[in-house]
Every structure is written in C-alpha cells, then in structure tokens.
C-alpha cells in the first residue's frame, strides 16, 4: 500500500508539473524544486540569468569556495532544517522514479542516439535525451547583438529575473553514504606498463605533401577562427552560439559550454591570444549557480570537466601557469562529487544541485543510460592524478568495478551491457516479496498489540539522539519522499513492530564488492535488497555501440592507457567487449560497389539472443567512433585483426558520407546486411525487394488487374457481338455468356486458359453477388493479398507519401467498375519495380540505403574522429584525402556568417540550416580535422589520450613500446 501511495504521488505530481511548468512563474523556489525532480519535464528556460560576463558583476556570488576541504561545519544542521521545512519535497518522487518513467519512452524503432549527446542532443526520443528534450521546448532565447550594450537589461525585459531565484547557490552538504577514508580506492601505483605504440612511425614528409597538408590545415583553422569570433561576439559566456540568428542558448546550465569545450582547441591551433582572453571568461564562471534545476552529469563531466582538465594539460599543467583551469575543474568536481552519495555509490545522473535537494539521501536511477554511467571515468581519474586526491578515482573506480562484476556474472549478450541499467542497487523483485511478507506481519502485529508503536517511536528517537543518523540514512532511502529527521518516525509509525528491528541493522563490508552494505538483523526486513548493476525493467534489452552506450565502451581502453596499464580490469573489459561486438553486432552491408566495409548493428533480445535476437542493421553517425576504438584497442592490446576491423568500420562511415547528395552522412539510417560477409555482391533484385516487402503480392496484383481489365474488354466486345448475334440470329436458347472467339488482342490469355476459364471471364464481367460466390475460392486470396498490400502501403506511405500516387491506388482493384476501366486507368496499381523507383525518388534514398530515419547532420565528430585515428595508426595518406572530402562537404553546407550550423537534411541538395552549433563542433570536429593535417607529433596518441569530447589528457610517462 505504501508503494501504491508512492506511485499515486508520482502520477499526481507529474500531471501537475507538466501542467504548471509553463504557467507558474519559474522563479518560485518551491516550484523550481518540484520541477527539479522531473528532469524531462523540467523547463530548461529558467529565468535568464544575466550572463556571466563583465556586465553581470553585480550578481553577488559566493566566491568563498575553498576547493576540496569541507568547512561547512554549520551546514548540516541548517540543511536539515531547510529540508524539514520544505514539506512539499517530502512527497516528491525521487529522481529514480522519474528516470524510470522516462525510460518508457524508449521504443522499439530507431532510436536516436545520444552521446556527446549521448543523452542529450537528440530530440527527446529517448530516455537519455534529456537535453534535446529540454532544447526542444526551450523558447527562443532573446537576441543579444552586442554584449556591451546592456544585455542584462534586455534579458530582464523579456524574462524578469527573480533575485531570490538567482540567490540559490550550490553548497556542500554532508554526505549520507560517505566512504570511510580507509576504504577509498586509491589510484593504482607502480611503474606504468610498457604499452605498444599506437601511432605509425611516420617518416620524413615531402615538400609537396607538406604544402598540401598545411594548406588544408589553414582552412580548418579558418573555420575555427570564424566560429570562435562568432561565439565571442554573439554568445560569449553562454553555452552555444545560434549561428544563423546570431543569438545564444544555454542548454548546459549556462556555464559557457562552448567556451570551456574549446579551450584546448584554441591552444592546439595556436590561437593563444583567444585562449588567454577566454580564460578571463573562465574565471567568471560560477558553477554554484545553474540555469537548470538539475545538472546533466554526463554532459557536464565530458564537456566542462574534461575541457578544463585538458586545457590545463595541453597548456603545460602546473608549469603552464594557468592555475585557474585546475581551480575551476576542482570547483566543478566538488559539486559533481555529490552525485556519488548514494548507498551503493552509483551516481545520480541528473543532479538536483540545490541544497534542499542535494542534502537529501537518494539512490541512483533504476533506469540509467549505460553511456552516462560509464563515461565519467577518465575525467575523474585524470583529476585524481593531477590533484593526487584518490577520492575522485574512488568515485569512478566503483562504477568500473560494478561493470566488471556485471560482465563477469553475465548479461544476456555476454561481454556487453544493455542500454538501460538499473543502478539503484536494489533488487525490486526481492523487495516486493519482502514487503508483502512485511505487510502480512504488520497486520498480524497490529491485531495482536496496539500499544506497541508508541514505545517503538521512542526507540527511534533515541537512535537519533545517539547520533545514528548515518545508520538511519542507510536504511531510509526506500522512502525517498521522507525527509531526514522525520523519515524515521514515519517509517516507524508505518511499520509498527518490525521497525524496532531497524536497530538490528548492521553495516558490513561485502567481501566481494568491497562495498558497505546493510545487513539485516534476524527478523528485519531490509529496506533494500542489495544487488549490483542489472538490466533495467523487464522488457526487451537493446545492445549496440550507438548513442547512450558508446562511450562506456570507448573508455575501457582509454582508461587503461590513462592508468599506464596498471589496472588490468580495463583490458579485460575491453577485450570481452570486442569479442562480443564481433560475434553479435558487426555486419557487412551490401553496397553498390561491393566495398568491404563494416557497421555495428543494434540487437534486441528478451534474454535469449541465440534464439530471439532481432537485429537492426543501423548506420548511425554516433557509432562511427567505433573504428577508432577498434583501431586503438587493436594496437595497445596487440590484436592486429581488430585494427583491420577498425579500418573497415571507418570505411563504412566514409562510404556513408560519400553516398548522399550533400556528401554528409545522416544521423541515422538502415542498410542491408550481406548474406555472406566474405563474398558479397550487389544484388539489385534483393535490394529492391528489401525496399518493398510487399513485392510479391504487388506484382500479382498488377497481373490480376490486367487480367480483369482484359476480361472486361472481352465482355464489352461480347456484349456487342451478342447484341449483333441477337439481331442476326433472332431468339436463341443459348445462355448468355458462353464464350465466343476471343478477340485477337486477348490471344495469349485465351491460349493459356482455355475452356472453363473463359466461362468465368464471361461471368466476371458484369459482376453480381452470385458471381462472387461462385468465385469464392478464387477471390478470397485476392482479397487477402489486397489487405496485405494496403497494410504495407500504409506503413510506407505514412512515412513519406509518394507524390502523384494516391495511397489507395496501389491496392485498389476496381471490381465494380470493370466496364469503365479504360477511362479510369490511373488506378492501375504500381508494379514492384515502379513502386521501388517511386520510393527511391520521393525519399531521395541513396543507393544501398534501405531507409534514412534521421536525415540531419548536427556537426558531429565521430566519423572524422575515426578517420584521424586511422591516419595516425596506419600513416596512410588516403585517410587525409577522405577526411578532406568530408571537410569540404560539411563546410559547403553548414557555413554561416558567424559560424557553422547543423542542417536538417543531408539528402537534400539544399538543406536548411537549423541554427544550432553544438559545442562539440569547435571542441571535437574541428579539432580532429585540424589534427588530421597536423604533424603527427601534435597530440600524439602515444602521449595523449582523448576523452569522448576530444579532450586530450596527458598519459603517464612510461616506457612506450618503441
Ligand atoms: C532479485 O531477487 C529475485 C527474487 O529474490 C532473485 O530471483 C533474483 O536473482 C535477484 N536478482 C539479482 C540481480 O540479484
Ligand atoms: C539476388 O536476390 C534474389 C532475391 O533474393 C535471389 O533470388 C537471387 O538469387 C540473387 N542473385 C544472386 C546473383 O545472388
């Protein structure tokens, strides 16, 4: 019953929030906090804070941040008081539930991936698409032509800022589930291992090569310069430039995402002036205030934290003298550390940073994206290395351990993980069983003794006084809507007798996981039945290397490098992933020129992939990173076959770029797998049949139509003849409808179907009910086929109605009007060939593609990323040439005056610019292009390892395998 109440609240609040979000003034603290529990529904358009630029110096911010040390001795009490007062919070479902609900949006169809979007960028299709969803409903942000001209005033005019709302800062709150100092997992120590070199041993360059390379590099840099200038002029201090309208937007908390994300690119490209200017903006960023009620942890980590750390590393680290970069990284990391404060130390991925919320105990989500969970490792590890603070490493090492254990214990597709993960650490099945038992026990207890509960309450209070808060918090999170302090008594009241046994709960270290767990006493009913990571929910599981999964896999080999090969778990993780991908996901597509390329499919299973695996042969831009991953993994773990696979995977994305009218790969599409990967030849028949699943009945339909038409013609002639005969022969007993000589035009038909067929032809002509009955056996299959065709057509036509062809025309056979067919011939159904030709034309389908489900290009880096890895690994200049074709195509279609814009349709020769310039354009895409035309020792892969946002971290000095 308790459960019921929880869900009721959830539904109730969800409804209210959705309804009110756009109506209620968002600066009300209370509503802000409510919405904060609903990451998806939360309005991204918080009141526009004045930009963190010079003009905003009037905002009083808490600058007393002291980094790691926690000196908020007075805080705990105050925080508890606050939360105690905020009674509305007590009834709000926790993040866990919200995210779970979100997961249900997942559908079986093509899922648009997130990564660097992994969660964010793509239009709210997926559970992990928080940010895109947020973006989608973000009202256009006001134009600010020139920052120096009172931007704050403009903001205020459009969106009044409530000073009270802006005054809320993040504060360090006491941890509920802190790791005892003695149990913090330290960075591995020892001498870094000898790791095989990744880069090709480049020789001396010819003057011609150099000239070409440098010319190309200059063009890449020119793009960066224009985009940076546009950002600086129109969006400085904000997250993103809107490159067409010259406005800005703040989808990432408004901490100047593009600026932070681009710092290392500026440095690498030698734009030192701009780099230094940007640092003055970095200083102004206040991570303790956010424009969103919750921090998207994954995006914030890879873009901001990764960006700051890499800028620090590339600019010389400690000796570089840009201390502000490290200071800001630590400031942000300290805020983010709060996300790990859960009973099993798995992170909350959408972090309600405001103290009222942050101070409350919570669990990690029951439905987290794998990528979001697994892609925090490098950033926190590198920070731990730089600061020598093991706690940062501990935070992510526990996640790795959880993945490691899960891989060991086995998933449905051994080696890899399902897209949605239950990270809560609680076995809900077991919990339900226990609750049922508990309820039964309670009922019995209540019947037996009604006075018991009072004395139990006293016990609870005593426990509080005895400073057992820690213990209680551990137990409490089940009732997430209960607030600290009050939680206990409500638990006690609720559970009557059994609650007294809370005192029997003991903390124990699980010898297997090394984690502290609550072990229930003899008769106690634990609040959470502990478990490791599991698949979320009960439905089908999705496995792929695409969005929302990608970077977890990407980080295994990269973490291994970053740790100098001293943590063998990452190698094991990677090698098992690689085996699984090869066994289950990789496929060779059938393409027109028989190119030997590979893509990675998406597999759906209900748990028995050997028998129930359903594969979608998808081609997604996000998955294009995988070529680089296989290439690099193959080098460092000495698996040459993986390097070859990496090449073919990269060539796959090159092919996808080449195939479209723009020369740019779409976000998402499907292709046709080769029946045999070793020898695969283009089969036009097979391709066309794949495009038109109803191909068989379609041609029969045409046949049928023609037949009827012919028969109708005969009937007409017959009628004429008989009329003639009647006139000629006078009264006759001969039954009307007897066949006479076929007309010359019908010769073939008559020859093949003599005799009784002709009788039927005759009868069919002027159709009657009687005739239909006589023909029942014949006509039924026809009807069925019609139904089948119509259904198929509906599917296809819904997605893209073919102009000039009525939807109904294809399956329609005008039985009633046969006599008139000559006048209504446009109703003739399309043949399979015609139908396919029409589909290809109307959908502008590039040859080899079965469909293009997501036609946009949003300036993504993954394809050029792998091309760059391939160039550095193989030294083959063809990769530079292929990269150049991509660059020219992208620039041709995305260039705007102020920067570069995402486009809506790569299949159109004239795509529309959608006015978005993600921070990864300057952070990643242009950086990879630039490095493709750099000398190979610039960000050498043997000295640097790049995070999933292309931020290079220094690898430990090690005896590289030379
Ligand atoms: C969860 O609990 C159920 C029922 O007790 C059990 O069968 C299942 O194996 C548990 N799952 C995990 C992952 O521990
Ligand atoms: C092409 O595909 C069709 C349809 O599957 C098949 O019947 C035919 O044998 C294939 N042709 C070749 C050369 O494999």
Short mmCIF file of N, CA and C and ligand atoms in Angstrom, two decimals, residues 406 409 426-431 433-434 529-535, ligand 1:
data_model
loop_
_atom_site.label_atom_id
_atom_site.label_comp_id
_atom_site.label_asym_id
_atom_site.label_seq_id
_atom_site.Cartn_x
_atom_site.Cartn_y
_atom_site.Cartn_z
N UNK A 406 29.52 -7.14 -13.38
CA UNK A 406 28.35 -7.46 -14.21
C UNK A 406 28.78 -8.24 -15.45
N UNK A 409 29.54 -11.72 -14.25
CA UNK A 409 28.38 -12.54 -13.90
C UNK A 409 27.49 -12.79 -15.12
N UNK A 426 19.16 -1.93 -5.75
CA UNK A 426 18.10 -2.62 -5.02
C UNK A 426 17.37 -3.60 -5.93
N UNK A 427 17.23 -4.77 -5.45
CA UNK A 427 16.51 -5.79 -6.20
C UNK A 427 15.02 -5.61 -5.93
N UNK A 428 14.34 -5.03 -6.86
CA UNK A 428 12.93 -4.69 -6.61
C UNK A 428 12.07 -5.93 -6.52
N UNK A 429 12.46 -6.96 -7.22
CA UNK A 429 11.68 -8.20 -7.13
C UNK A 429 11.74 -8.75 -5.71
N UNK A 430 12.95 -8.86 -5.24
CA UNK A 430 13.12 -9.38 -3.89
C UNK A 430 12.47 -8.45 -2.87
N UNK A 431 12.56 -7.16 -3.16
CA UNK A 431 11.99 -6.17 -2.25
C UNK A 431 10.48 -6.32 -2.14
N UNK A 433 8.75 -8.96 -2.65
CA UNK A 433 8.45 -10.16 -1.88
C UNK A 433 8.52 -9.88 -0.39
N UNK A 434 9.56 -9.16 -0.01
CA UNK A 434 9.73 -8.86 1.40
C UNK A 434 8.66 -7.92 1.92
N UNK A 529 17.09 -4.71 -0.92
CA UNK A 529 17.81 -5.96 -1.10
C UNK A 529 18.92 -5.70 -2.12
N UNK A 530 20.10 -5.78 -1.61
CA UNK A 530 21.23 -5.31 -2.39
C UNK A 530 21.50 -6.15 -3.64
N UNK A 531 21.90 -5.47 -4.68
CA UNK A 531 22.32 -6.16 -5.91
C UNK A 531 23.27 -5.25 -6.67
N UNK A 532 23.92 -5.79 -7.66
CA UNK A 532 24.82 -4.99 -8.48
C UNK A 532 24.05 -4.34 -9.61
N UNK A 533 24.74 -3.98 -10.70
CA UNK A 533 24.07 -3.42 -11.85
C UNK A 533 23.27 -4.51 -12.53
N UNK A 534 22.08 -4.15 -12.97
CA UNK A 534 21.27 -5.10 -13.74
C UNK A 534 20.59 -4.37 -14.87
N UNK A 535 20.00 -5.14 -15.74
CA UNK A 535 19.23 -4.53 -16.82
C UNK A 535 18.00 -3.87 -16.22
C1 LIG B 1 16.47 -10.39 -7.30
O1 LIG B 1 15.64 -11.14 -6.45
C2 LIG B 1 15.00 -12.23 -7.03
C3 LIG B 1 13.99 -12.80 -6.06
O2 LIG B 1 14.53 -12.95 -4.80
C4 LIG B 1 16.05 -13.23 -7.47
O3 LIG B 1 15.45 -14.32 -8.09
C5 LIG B 1 17.00 -12.55 -8.44
O4 LIG B 1 18.04 -13.41 -8.80
C6 LIG B 1 17.59 -11.29 -7.84
N1 LIG B 1 18.33 -10.58 -8.86
C7 LIG B 1 19.59 -10.16 -8.69
C8 LIG B 1 20.22 -9.49 -9.84
O5 LIG B 1 20.19 -10.31 -7.66
#
